Short mmCIF file of C-alpha atoms in Angstrom, two decimals:
data_model
loop_
_atom_site.label_atom_id
_atom_site.label_comp_id
_atom_site.label_asym_id
_atom_site.label_seq_id
_atom_site.Cartn_x
_atom_site.Cartn_y
_atom_site.Cartn_z
CA MET F 1 0.00 0.00 0.00
CA ASP F 2 1.07 3.52 -0.80
CA ILE F 3 0.54 4.96 2.65
CA LEU F 4 2.39 2.12 4.36
CA SER F 5 5.53 2.60 2.30
CA GLU F 6 5.31 6.33 2.93
CA PHE F 7 5.00 5.66 6.64
CA ILE F 8 8.06 3.42 6.59
CA ARG F 9 10.02 6.05 4.65
CA VAL F 10 9.14 8.81 7.11
CA THR F 11 9.80 6.58 10.13
CA LEU F 12 13.23 5.69 8.74
CA GLY F 13 13.92 9.41 8.33
CA THR F 14 12.94 10.04 11.94
CA VAL F 15 15.08 7.13 13.14
CA ILE F 16 18.09 8.62 11.33
CA ASP F 17 17.23 11.90 13.01
CA VAL F 18 16.92 10.42 16.48
CA LEU F 19 19.83 8.00 16.19
CA PRO F 20 22.72 10.42 16.83
CA ILE F 21 20.84 11.82 19.83
CA ALA F 22 20.16 8.35 21.24
CA VAL F 23 23.80 7.32 20.69
CA ILE F 24 25.08 10.40 22.52
CA ILE F 25 22.62 10.07 25.40
CA PHE F 26 22.97 6.35 26.00
CA GLY F 27 26.71 6.44 25.25
CA PHE F 28 27.27 8.99 27.99
CA GLN F 29 24.78 7.25 30.24
CA PHE F 30 26.55 3.89 30.10
CA PHE F 31 30.20 4.82 29.58
CA VAL F 32 30.57 8.04 31.58
CA ILE F 33 27.84 8.01 34.20
CA ARG F 34 27.98 4.20 34.30
CA LYS F 35 24.70 3.83 36.06
CA LYS F 36 21.45 2.46 34.81
CA PRO F 37 18.76 5.13 35.03
CA ALA F 38 16.08 4.11 37.54
CA ASN F 39 13.25 3.79 35.05
CA LEU F 40 15.10 2.65 31.94
CA ASN F 41 12.16 0.66 30.54
CA GLN F 42 9.82 3.61 30.82
CA ILE F 43 12.37 5.87 29.16
CA LEU F 44 12.96 3.47 26.27
CA LEU F 45 9.21 3.17 25.82
CA GLY F 46 9.04 6.96 25.85
CA PHE F 47 11.62 7.14 23.06
CA PHE F 48 9.54 4.66 21.11
CA TRP F 49 6.44 6.86 21.51
CA VAL F 50 8.40 9.93 20.44
CA LEU F 51 9.61 8.09 17.35
CA ILE F 52 6.15 6.86 16.34
CA GLY F 53 4.51 10.15 17.25
CA LEU F 54 6.94 12.28 15.30
CA SER F 55 6.74 10.02 12.24
CA LEU F 56 2.94 10.09 12.19
CA PHE F 57 2.98 13.83 12.76
CA LEU F 58 5.41 14.49 9.88
CA LEU F 59 3.62 12.09 7.58
CA GLY F 60 0.29 13.79 8.26
CA LEU F 61 1.80 17.21 7.65
CA GLU F 62 3.50 16.17 4.41
CA TRP F 63 0.38 14.44 3.23
CA CYS F 64 -2.24 17.01 3.79
CA LEU F 65 -1.25 20.29 5.31
CA PHE F 66 1.94 21.21 3.49
CA PRO F 67 0.71 20.70 -0.09
CA LEU F 68 -2.44 22.63 0.69
CA GLY F 69 -0.57 25.38 2.56
CA ARG F 70 1.97 25.76 -0.25
CA LEU F 71 -0.80 25.86 -2.84
CA MET F 72 -2.54 28.57 -0.85
CA ALA F 73 0.63 30.61 -0.48
CA GLU F 74 1.11 30.39 -4.25
CA GLN F 75 -2.48 31.34 -5.01
CA LEU F 76 -2.55 34.23 -2.57
CA THR F 77 0.68 35.70 -3.93
CA ASP F 78 -0.41 35.20 -7.53
CA PRO F 79 -0.46 38.62 -9.28
CA ALA F 80 -3.82 37.79 -10.83
CA PHE F 81 -5.39 37.24 -7.42
CA ILE F 82 -3.83 40.37 -5.98
CA GLN F 83 -4.93 42.49 -8.92
CA ALA F 84 -8.46 41.22 -8.48
CA ALA F 85 -8.41 42.24 -4.83
CA GLN F 86 -6.72 45.57 -5.52
CA VAL F 87 -7.98 48.46 -3.39
CA THR F 88 -5.97 51.37 -4.72
CA LYS F 89 -7.22 51.71 -8.24
CA ASP F 90 -4.70 54.26 -9.46
CA VAL F 91 -4.34 53.40 -13.11
CA GLY F 92 -0.77 53.00 -14.24
CA GLU F 93 0.61 53.08 -10.70
CA GLY F 94 0.91 49.32 -10.49
CA LEU F 95 0.42 47.42 -7.29
CA ASN F 96 0.68 49.18 -3.97
CA TRP F 97 1.88 47.42 -0.80
CA LYS F 98 -1.65 47.73 0.54
CA ASP F 99 -2.96 45.46 -2.21
CA TYR F 100 -1.27 42.50 -0.59
CA TYR F 101 -3.55 42.66 2.45
CA TRP F 102 -4.76 39.08 2.08
CA VAL F 103 -1.13 37.97 2.19
CA TYR F 104 -0.61 39.74 5.51
CA ILE F 105 -3.81 38.28 6.94
CA PHE F 106 -2.81 34.81 5.75
CA ALA F 107 0.70 35.27 7.19
CA PHE F 108 -0.77 36.33 10.52
CA SER F 109 -3.26 33.47 10.78
CA ILE F 110 -0.91 30.76 9.53
CA GLY F 111 1.86 31.99 11.85
CA PHE F 112 -0.51 31.97 14.80
CA SER F 113 -2.14 28.61 14.13
CA THR F 114 1.04 26.69 13.28
CA THR F 115 2.73 27.99 16.44
CA ILE F 116 -0.15 26.72 18.58
CA ALA F 117 0.45 23.25 17.10
CA GLU F 118 4.27 23.37 17.40
CA PRO F 119 5.38 20.36 19.52
CA SER F 120 8.61 21.91 20.84
CA LEU F 121 6.73 24.94 22.10
CA ILE F 122 4.30 22.66 23.93
CA ALA F 123 7.32 20.94 25.52
CA VAL F 124 8.85 24.21 26.72
CA ALA F 125 5.48 25.48 27.95
CA ILE F 126 4.94 22.29 30.00
CA LYS F 127 8.39 22.63 31.53
CA ALA F 128 8.00 26.36 32.26
CA ASN F 129 4.65 25.77 33.92
CA GLU F 130 6.16 23.01 36.06
CA VAL F 131 9.25 24.98 37.07
CA SER F 132 7.41 28.23 37.81
CA GLY F 133 4.97 26.36 40.03
CA GLY F 134 2.05 27.33 37.80
CA ALA F 135 2.86 31.05 37.71
CA ILE F 136 3.41 30.81 33.95
CA GLY F 137 0.38 29.21 32.36
CA VAL F 138 0.90 26.74 29.51
CA TRP F 139 -1.69 28.56 27.40
CA GLY F 140 -0.57 32.03 28.36
CA LEU F 141 2.92 31.33 27.10
CA ARG F 142 1.75 29.57 23.96
CA LEU F 143 -0.66 32.36 23.04
CA ALA F 144 1.97 35.03 23.69
CA VAL F 145 4.47 33.22 21.46
CA ALA F 146 1.84 32.61 18.77
CA PHE F 147 0.95 36.29 18.64
CA GLY F 148 4.63 37.15 18.38
CA VAL F 149 5.15 34.76 15.47
CA ALA F 150 2.00 36.01 13.74
CA ILE F 151 3.05 39.65 13.97
CA GLY F 152 6.62 38.78 12.97
CA ILE F 153 5.64 36.87 9.86
CA SER F 154 3.15 39.47 8.65
CA LEU F 155 5.77 42.19 9.12
CA GLY F 156 8.29 40.00 7.31
CA CYS F 157 5.88 39.68 4.37
CA TYR F 158 5.40 43.43 4.33
CA ARG F 159 9.19 43.79 4.18
CA ILE F 160 9.39 41.48 1.17
CA VAL F 161 6.64 43.44 -0.59
CA VAL F 162 8.22 46.85 -0.05
CA GLY F 163 11.77 45.53 -0.40
CA ASP F 164 13.39 47.14 2.66
CA PRO F 165 16.73 45.66 3.75
CA ILE F 166 16.17 43.02 6.43
CA HIS F 167 18.83 44.09 8.87
CA TRP F 168 17.17 47.39 9.80
CA TYR F 169 14.11 45.48 10.99
CA ILE F 170 16.14 42.91 12.88
CA ILE F 171 18.41 45.49 14.51
CA THR F 172 15.41 47.59 15.58
CA GLY F 173 13.89 44.44 17.04
CA TYR F 174 17.10 43.76 18.97
CA VAL F 175 17.05 47.29 20.38
CA VAL F 176 13.46 46.76 21.56
CA VAL F 177 14.51 43.46 23.16
CA VAL F 178 17.40 45.12 24.97
CA ILE F 179 15.19 47.91 26.31
CA GLN F 180 12.48 45.47 27.38
CA THR F 181 15.05 43.25 29.11
CA SER F 182 15.86 46.00 31.58
CA PHE F 183 12.20 46.53 32.49
CA ALA F 184 10.67 43.05 32.28
CA PRO F 185 10.36 40.81 35.37
CA LYS F 186 13.69 39.00 35.79
CA MET F 187 12.06 35.59 35.89
CA ILE F 188 10.72 35.76 32.35
CA VAL F 189 13.86 36.94 30.53
CA PRO F 190 15.58 33.57 29.90
CA LEU F 191 12.28 31.93 28.96
CA ALA F 192 11.46 34.78 26.59
CA TYR F 193 14.84 34.42 24.87
CA ASP F 194 14.27 30.69 24.54
CA SER F 195 10.83 31.06 23.05
CA GLY F 196 12.42 32.78 20.07
CA GLY F 197 14.27 29.60 19.18
CA VAL F 198 11.53 27.06 19.80
CA THR F 199 8.87 28.57 17.61
CA THR F 200 10.48 27.75 14.36
CA SER F 201 10.56 24.05 13.81
CA THR F 202 8.57 21.24 12.26
CA VAL F 203 5.26 22.93 11.50
CA THR F 204 6.06 26.57 11.01
CA VAL F 205 9.24 26.52 8.90
CA PRO F 206 8.00 24.68 5.77
CA LEU F 207 4.84 26.76 5.45
CA VAL F 208 6.56 30.04 6.19
CA ALA F 209 9.39 29.27 3.79
CA ALA F 210 6.84 28.56 1.05
CA LEU F 211 5.14 31.87 1.73
CA GLY F 212 8.44 33.78 1.60
CA LEU F 213 9.55 32.14 -1.61
CA GLY F 214 6.13 32.57 -3.24
CA LEU F 215 6.05 36.27 -2.37
CA SER F 216 9.58 37.03 -3.52
CA GLU F 217 8.96 35.23 -6.81
CA THR F 218 5.84 37.21 -7.67
CA VAL F 219 6.52 40.69 -6.31
CA PRO F 220 8.26 42.57 -9.13
CA GLY F 221 11.88 43.43 -8.43
CA ARG F 222 12.44 40.84 -5.68
CA ASN F 223 15.03 38.12 -5.91
CA PRO F 224 13.81 34.87 -4.28
CA LEU F 225 17.38 33.87 -3.50
CA ILE F 226 17.92 36.98 -1.39
CA ASP F 227 14.47 38.18 -0.33
CA GLY F 228 12.93 34.73 0.16
CA PHE F 229 14.99 34.23 3.29
CA GLY F 230 14.53 36.10 6.51
CA LEU F 231 10.94 35.28 7.46
CA ILE F 232 12.16 32.71 9.97
CA ALA F 233 14.35 35.35 11.58
CA PHE F 234 11.26 37.54 12.04
CA ALA F 235 9.41 34.57 13.49
CA SER F 236 12.18 34.00 16.05
CA LEU F 237 12.61 37.64 17.04
CA PHE F 238 9.07 38.77 17.71
CA PRO F 239 8.10 36.06 20.23
CA ILE F 240 10.91 37.34 22.49
CA ILE F 241 9.24 40.74 22.50
CA SER F 242 5.71 39.38 22.91
CA VAL F 243 6.60 37.01 25.76
CA MET F 244 8.31 39.79 27.70
CA ALA F 245 5.35 42.05 26.97
CA TYR F 246 3.01 39.33 28.25
CA ALA F 247 4.95 39.16 31.53
CA GLN F 248 5.07 42.93 31.80
CA ILE F 249 1.34 43.24 31.24
CA SER F 250 0.47 40.54 33.76
CA GLU F 251 2.83 42.10 36.29
CA ALA F 252 1.31 45.54 35.75
CA ARG F 253 -2.17 44.09 36.07
CA SER F 254 -1.43 42.32 39.33
CA ARG F 255 0.22 45.49 40.67
CA TYR F 256 -2.86 47.47 39.67
CA ALA F 257 -5.14 44.89 41.30
CA ASN F 258 -3.06 45.01 44.48
CA ARG F 259 -3.23 48.77 44.60
CA LEU F 260 -6.97 48.63 44.01
CA ASN F 261 -7.37 46.05 46.78
CA SER F 262 -5.33 47.97 49.28
CA ARG F 263 -7.22 51.17 48.47
CA ARG F 264 -10.51 49.35 48.90
CA GLU F 265 -9.34 48.00 52.23
CA LYS F 266 -8.33 51.46 53.30
CA ASP F 267 -11.72 52.80 52.20
CA THR F 268 -13.63 50.21 54.17
CA ARG F 269 -11.40 50.82 57.16
CA ASN F 270 -11.97 54.57 56.88
CA SER F 271 -15.70 54.18 56.57
CA ARG F 272 -15.67 51.81 59.54
CA ASP F 273 -13.63 54.34 61.52
CA SER F 274 -15.95 57.21 60.69
CA ALA F 275 -18.91 55.07 61.58
CA MET Q 1 -2.70 0.09 31.39
CA ARG Q 2 -6.08 1.70 31.91
CA LYS Q 3 -4.33 4.76 33.30
CA THR Q 4 -2.19 5.04 30.16
CA ILE Q 5 -5.26 4.80 27.94
CA LYS Q 6 -7.05 7.43 29.97
CA GLN Q 7 -4.02 9.71 29.72
CA LEU Q 8 -3.77 9.16 25.99
CA ALA Q 9 -7.46 9.90 25.48
CA LYS Q 10 -7.06 13.13 27.40
CA SER Q 11 -4.05 14.26 25.42
CA LEU Q 12 -5.80 13.21 22.21
CA LEU Q 13 -8.44 15.82 22.94
CA GLY Q 14 -5.66 18.30 23.65
CA SER Q 15 -4.02 17.59 20.30
CA LEU Q 16 -7.32 18.05 18.50
CA ARG Q 17 -7.67 21.45 20.12
CA ASP Q 18 -4.07 22.34 19.19
CA LEU Q 19 -4.71 21.53 15.57
CA LEU Q 20 -8.10 23.19 15.25
CA PRO Q 21 -6.73 26.69 14.45
CA ILE Q 22 -4.77 25.41 11.42
CA VAL Q 23 -7.83 23.61 10.07
CA LEU Q 24 -9.98 26.71 10.53
CA VAL Q 25 -7.44 28.96 8.82
CA ILE Q 26 -7.15 26.62 5.85
CA LEU Q 27 -10.92 26.23 5.50
CA PHE Q 28 -11.46 29.98 5.75
CA PHE Q 29 -8.91 30.86 3.10
CA GLN Q 30 -9.90 28.03 0.80
CA PHE Q 31 -13.66 28.66 0.82
CA ILE Q 32 -14.09 32.34 1.63
CA VAL Q 33 -11.01 34.05 0.23
CA LEU Q 34 -9.85 31.87 -2.65
CA GLN Q 35 -13.36 30.45 -3.19
CA GLN Q 36 -12.20 27.06 -4.30
CA PRO Q 37 -13.31 23.54 -3.39
CA LEU Q 38 -11.07 21.44 -1.15
CA PRO Q 39 -8.90 19.06 -3.24
CA ASN Q 40 -8.90 15.34 -2.21
CA VAL Q 41 -10.85 15.59 1.02
CA GLY Q 42 -10.12 11.96 1.94
CA GLN Q 43 -6.37 12.48 1.93
CA ILE Q 44 -6.65 15.64 3.98
CA LEU Q 45 -8.82 13.93 6.60
CA THR Q 46 -6.36 11.00 6.84
CA GLY Q 47 -3.54 13.50 7.20
CA ILE Q 48 -5.31 15.31 10.01
CA VAL Q 49 -5.94 12.04 11.86
CA PHE Q 50 -2.22 11.24 11.53
CA VAL Q 51 -1.15 14.64 12.78
CA VAL Q 52 -3.46 14.45 15.80
CA LEU Q 53 -2.34 10.91 16.70
CA GLY Q 54 1.30 11.83 16.12
CA LEU Q 55 1.15 14.89 18.34
CA THR Q 56 -0.55 12.85 21.07
CA PHE Q 57 2.07 10.09 21.00
CA PHE Q 58 4.90 12.60 20.83
CA ILE Q 59 3.73 14.52 23.91
CA HIS Q 60 3.21 11.22 25.74
CA GLY Q 61 6.73 10.06 24.85
CA LEU Q 62 8.11 13.43 25.82
CA GLU Q 63 6.82 13.12 29.35
CA GLN Q 64 7.79 9.45 29.63
CA GLY Q 65 11.19 9.48 27.93
CA LEU Q 66 12.81 12.74 26.87
CA PHE Q 67 12.16 14.84 29.98
CA PRO Q 68 13.14 12.12 32.50
CA ILE Q 69 16.39 11.15 30.73
CA GLY Q 70 17.41 14.78 30.28
CA GLU Q 71 16.86 15.52 33.92
CA SER Q 72 18.33 12.32 35.30
CA MET Q 73 21.50 12.92 33.28
CA ALA Q 74 21.71 16.49 34.50
CA HIS Q 75 21.44 15.28 38.12
CA ALA Q 76 23.98 12.51 37.51
CA PHE Q 77 26.51 14.93 36.02
CA ALA Q 78 25.96 17.41 38.84
CA ARG Q 79 26.58 14.64 41.39
CA LYS Q 80 29.60 13.29 39.52
CA GLY Q 81 31.14 16.75 39.52
CA SER Q 82 33.36 16.21 36.49
CA LEU Q 83 33.42 19.45 34.52
CA PHE Q 84 35.23 17.84 31.60
CA TRP Q 85 32.62 15.15 30.98
CA LEU Q 86 29.74 17.58 31.41
CA MET Q 87 31.29 19.87 28.81
CA ALA Q 88 31.98 16.95 26.49
CA PHE Q 89 28.36 15.88 26.82
CA ALA Q 90 27.09 19.41 26.22
CA PHE Q 91 29.19 19.80 23.10
CA SER Q 92 28.27 16.43 21.62
CA LEU Q 93 24.59 17.01 22.30
CA GLY Q 94 24.68 20.34 20.47
CA PHE Q 95 26.91 19.19 17.62
CA GLY Q 96 25.36 15.74 17.17
CA THR Q 97 21.76 16.89 17.10
CA THR Q 98 22.45 19.70 14.64
CA VAL Q 99 24.75 18.15 12.07
CA ALA Q 100 22.09 15.69 10.87
CA GLU Q 101 19.19 18.12 11.12
CA PRO Q 102 17.20 17.96 7.82
CA ALA Q 103 16.15 21.61 8.01
CA LEU Q 104 19.81 22.61 8.26
CA ILE Q 105 20.82 20.41 5.33
CA ALA Q 106 18.11 22.09 3.23
CA VAL Q 107 19.15 25.60 4.24
CA ALA Q 108 22.85 24.82 3.60
CA ALA Q 109 22.06 23.61 0.08
CA GLU Q 110 20.07 26.77 -0.64
CA ALA Q 111 22.86 28.89 0.77
CA ALA Q 112 25.31 27.22 -1.62
CA ASP Q 113 23.03 28.14 -4.53
CA VAL Q 114 22.91 31.74 -3.37
CA ALA Q 115 26.69 31.83 -3.02
CA ALA Q 116 27.12 30.42 -6.52
CA VAL Q 117 24.74 33.01 -8.01
CA GLY Q 118 26.53 35.75 -6.09
CA GLN Q 119 29.81 34.45 -7.55
CA MET Q 120 31.32 33.88 -4.14
CA ILE Q 121 32.12 30.31 -5.17
CA GLU Q 122 32.31 28.51 -8.49
CA ALA Q 123 28.96 27.39 -9.86
CA THR Q 124 29.92 23.70 -9.99
CA ASP Q 125 28.24 20.93 -8.03
CA GLU Q 126 31.49 20.06 -6.33
CA ALA Q 127 32.17 23.58 -5.10
CA LYS Q 128 28.57 23.92 -3.98
CA SER Q 129 28.53 20.71 -1.99
CA ARG Q 130 31.87 21.62 -0.38
CA TYR Q 131 30.40 24.99 0.58
CA ALA Q 132 27.18 23.43 1.91
CA ASN Q 133 29.04 20.84 3.98
CA GLY Q 134 31.38 23.46 5.38
CA LEU Q 135 28.36 25.52 6.38
CA ARG Q 136 26.66 22.54 8.01
CA PHE Q 137 29.66 21.72 10.15
CA THR Q 138 30.12 25.39 11.02
CA VAL Q 139 26.56 25.63 12.28
CA ALA Q 140 26.81 22.33 14.17
CA PHE Q 141 30.04 23.51 15.80
CA ALA Q 142 28.35 26.80 16.70
CA VAL Q 143 25.46 24.98 18.39
CA GLY Q 144 27.85 22.68 20.29
CA LEU Q 145 29.76 25.71 21.50
CA ALA Q 146 26.49 27.42 22.46
CA ILE Q 147 25.44 24.53 24.70
CA VAL Q 148 28.91 24.49 26.30
CA ILE Q 149 28.73 28.22 27.03
CA GLY Q 150 25.15 27.83 28.24
CA VAL Q 151 26.02 25.01 30.64
CA LEU Q 152 29.01 26.97 31.92
CA ARG Q 153 26.68 29.90 32.49
CA ILE Q 154 24.33 27.74 34.57
CA LEU Q 155 27.26 26.49 36.68
CA LYS Q 156 28.61 30.00 37.26
CA GLY Q 157 25.22 31.72 37.50
CA TRP Q 158 26.02 34.42 34.93
CA PRO Q 159 22.95 36.42 33.89
CA ILE Q 160 21.82 35.38 30.43
CA GLN Q 161 20.99 38.87 29.17
CA TRP Q 162 24.62 40.03 29.07
CA ILE Q 163 25.61 37.07 26.93
CA ILE Q 164 22.65 37.41 24.57
CA ILE Q 165 22.90 41.19 24.26
CA GLY Q 166 26.66 40.89 23.71
CA GLY Q 167 25.90 38.35 20.99
CA TYR Q 168 23.38 40.71 19.37
CA ILE Q 169 25.98 43.47 19.30
CA ILE Q 170 28.40 41.11 17.54
CA VAL Q 171 25.62 40.22 15.06
CA VAL Q 172 24.88 43.89 14.36
CA VAL Q 173 28.55 44.76 13.85
CA MET Q 174 29.10 41.74 11.62
CA THR Q 175 26.00 42.57 9.54
CA MET Q 176 27.77 45.73 8.37
CA PHE Q 177 30.72 43.77 7.01
CA ALA Q 178 29.18 40.50 5.85
CA PRO Q 179 28.31 40.01 2.16
CA GLN Q 180 24.67 40.95 1.42
CA GLU Q 181 23.78 37.49 0.15
CA ILE Q 182 24.64 35.68 3.36
CA ILE Q 183 22.71 37.94 5.80
CA GLY Q 184 19.21 36.50 5.30
CA ILE Q 185 20.53 32.94 5.46
CA ALA Q 186 22.59 33.69 8.55
CA TYR Q 187 19.59 35.17 10.37
CA ASP Q 188 17.45 32.19 9.36
CA SER Q 189 20.05 29.60 10.35
CA GLY Q 190 19.58 30.61 13.98
CA GLY Q 191 15.99 29.49 13.77
CA VAL Q 192 16.39 26.17 12.01
CA THR Q 193 18.92 24.57 14.30
CA THR Q 194 16.63 23.70 17.16
CA SER Q 195 14.60 20.63 16.27
CA THR Q 196 11.61 19.07 17.94
CA ILE Q 197 13.68 16.46 19.75
CA THR Q 198 16.57 18.75 20.71
CA VAL Q 199 14.40 21.38 22.37
CA PRO Q 200 12.83 19.17 25.08
CA LEU Q 201 16.14 17.44 25.79
CA VAL Q 202 18.14 20.65 26.07
CA THR Q 203 15.43 22.30 28.16
CA ALA Q 204 15.31 19.33 30.54
CA LEU Q 205 19.12 19.38 30.77
CA GLY Q 206 19.21 23.08 31.65
CA VAL Q 207 16.38 22.94 34.16
CA GLY Q 208 17.78 19.73 35.69
CA LEU Q 209 21.24 21.25 36.10
CA ALA Q 210 19.91 24.48 37.57
CA SER Q 211 17.72 22.63 40.06
CA SER Q 212 20.47 20.29 41.25
CA ILE Q 213 23.07 23.00 41.86
CA ARG Q 214 22.62 24.91 45.08
CA GLY Q 215 21.95 28.62 44.69
CA ARG Q 216 20.58 28.35 41.15
CA ASN Q 217 16.98 29.11 40.29
CA PRO Q 218 15.62 26.76 37.61
CA MET Q 219 13.45 29.54 36.21
CA ILE Q 220 16.21 32.15 35.91
CA ASP Q 221 19.20 29.87 35.26
CA GLY Q 222 17.58 26.80 33.74
CA PHE Q 223 16.27 28.41 30.57
CA GLY Q 224 18.40 30.16 27.99
CA LEU Q 225 20.23 27.25 26.35
CA ILE Q 226 18.00 27.35 23.27
CA ALA Q 227 18.42 31.10 22.98
CA LEU Q 228 22.19 30.63 22.85
CA ALA Q 229 21.83 27.79 20.35
CA SER Q 230 19.86 30.12 18.06
CA LEU Q 231 22.33 32.98 18.43
CA THR Q 232 25.76 31.47 17.78
CA PRO Q 233 24.87 30.05 14.32
CA ILE Q 234 24.05 33.59 13.11
CA ILE Q 235 27.53 34.76 14.11
CA PHE Q 236 29.31 31.72 12.71
CA VAL Q 237 27.43 31.68 9.40
CA MET Q 238 28.21 35.35 8.82
CA ALA Q 239 31.85 34.68 9.66
CA TYR Q 240 31.76 31.76 7.23
CA GLY Q 241 30.36 34.04 4.53
CA MET Q 242 33.02 36.66 5.21
CA PHE Q 243 36.03 34.40 5.14
CA ILE Q 244 35.12 31.93 2.40
#
């Protein structure tokens, strides 16, 4: 059967992927630490689940989501589609950056939704929730990162359309990160930096790369070899900003709530005193 | 056994919920914006079932296998107290997981094409594959080094922001001197190095180390390894583009 051979092919690919990691881990475990981990059977079974899970996941993506997503990226960036949706009807002016609005909306929604499904982000969110004793919610972190990726990718698409050099955007982003770092709650900073790296893996990269290449091929004057890259950099920079912003907002809110509470207490005390 | 099944059923629902946004986005754009029928519905449905099952199994395996081994190794190394072996482990984990990473292999091949078009190297297959392999090993070395620096940071308790901000400054300075063609690829290479299996392992290692060393806070010191692993490749790829 077709699907079975595909499954075997993908599983083999995953095994080749996991093999060096397993060799390093178990090599160090048995030759350097020289102690059997307490729950070896459970761990081996866990590796097996990871292997099967990742293969099924990749197979499903390659089978249904990626072809469809790529097709959509192509259709949405197609000059014919964009001309049909044109808003600025200045004759002879050609296409304006505003005419690509469906591309930005698609970039935003695909960035957001693929990040929510990103397995490595789920892993980091579980760990962060565990370590922070529940102070950082799994969903809070995932939504904050997803918004960051969504904004980053739409801005990256805008950059490809207008043709600005990438480094000005990235350097500005870095400056924002540096400024935020000095004001954000200390606890969130390392996690925020990490969330930049985790967002871009299995699900997001192939779709985003297709979008970038599609755009730079159809926008006049863009070179896919140069302008097609860089979307992933946007997708790894903006979550840092959004996660720190999320922590800053929740800190400010709890400070505001505290102040409100203490004022209310004072009020009731005052009214009690006057009574 | 029943407990496992119950757990799996619960995380199956979770995976369905995780995937729902993608399905909605695709349906919306296909029907409302592009106004086209869905091609081969059967295949898409099968694919979605696979993705949901796969995500469920992966998360299950993560909690059973990847997290525990990462943490138990971190504790074992902390107890053993051998700096050399810890560093050797950190480097091999970074290098070994990156060098075979399919996303990196793809990006390296594309980078070689760009370099050939930009006439930085000869446009022959041999020159291109030499360039791509060199790039791959450069990035893998950069990630290995990043994990070593990151582990050292956890041991010493250095604040992460100085290292990251220092790295950004190096990136900004290098951007001014690096050839135009390499910049986009260099920035992207930071993002592609951290795969789905590496991230949970490295996170568990960092958090495990930080929680088994006295005076370290797992929240403040445990995270940050992935950030470093996404930063050093940018620097090394730009350096590679400048010198080759």
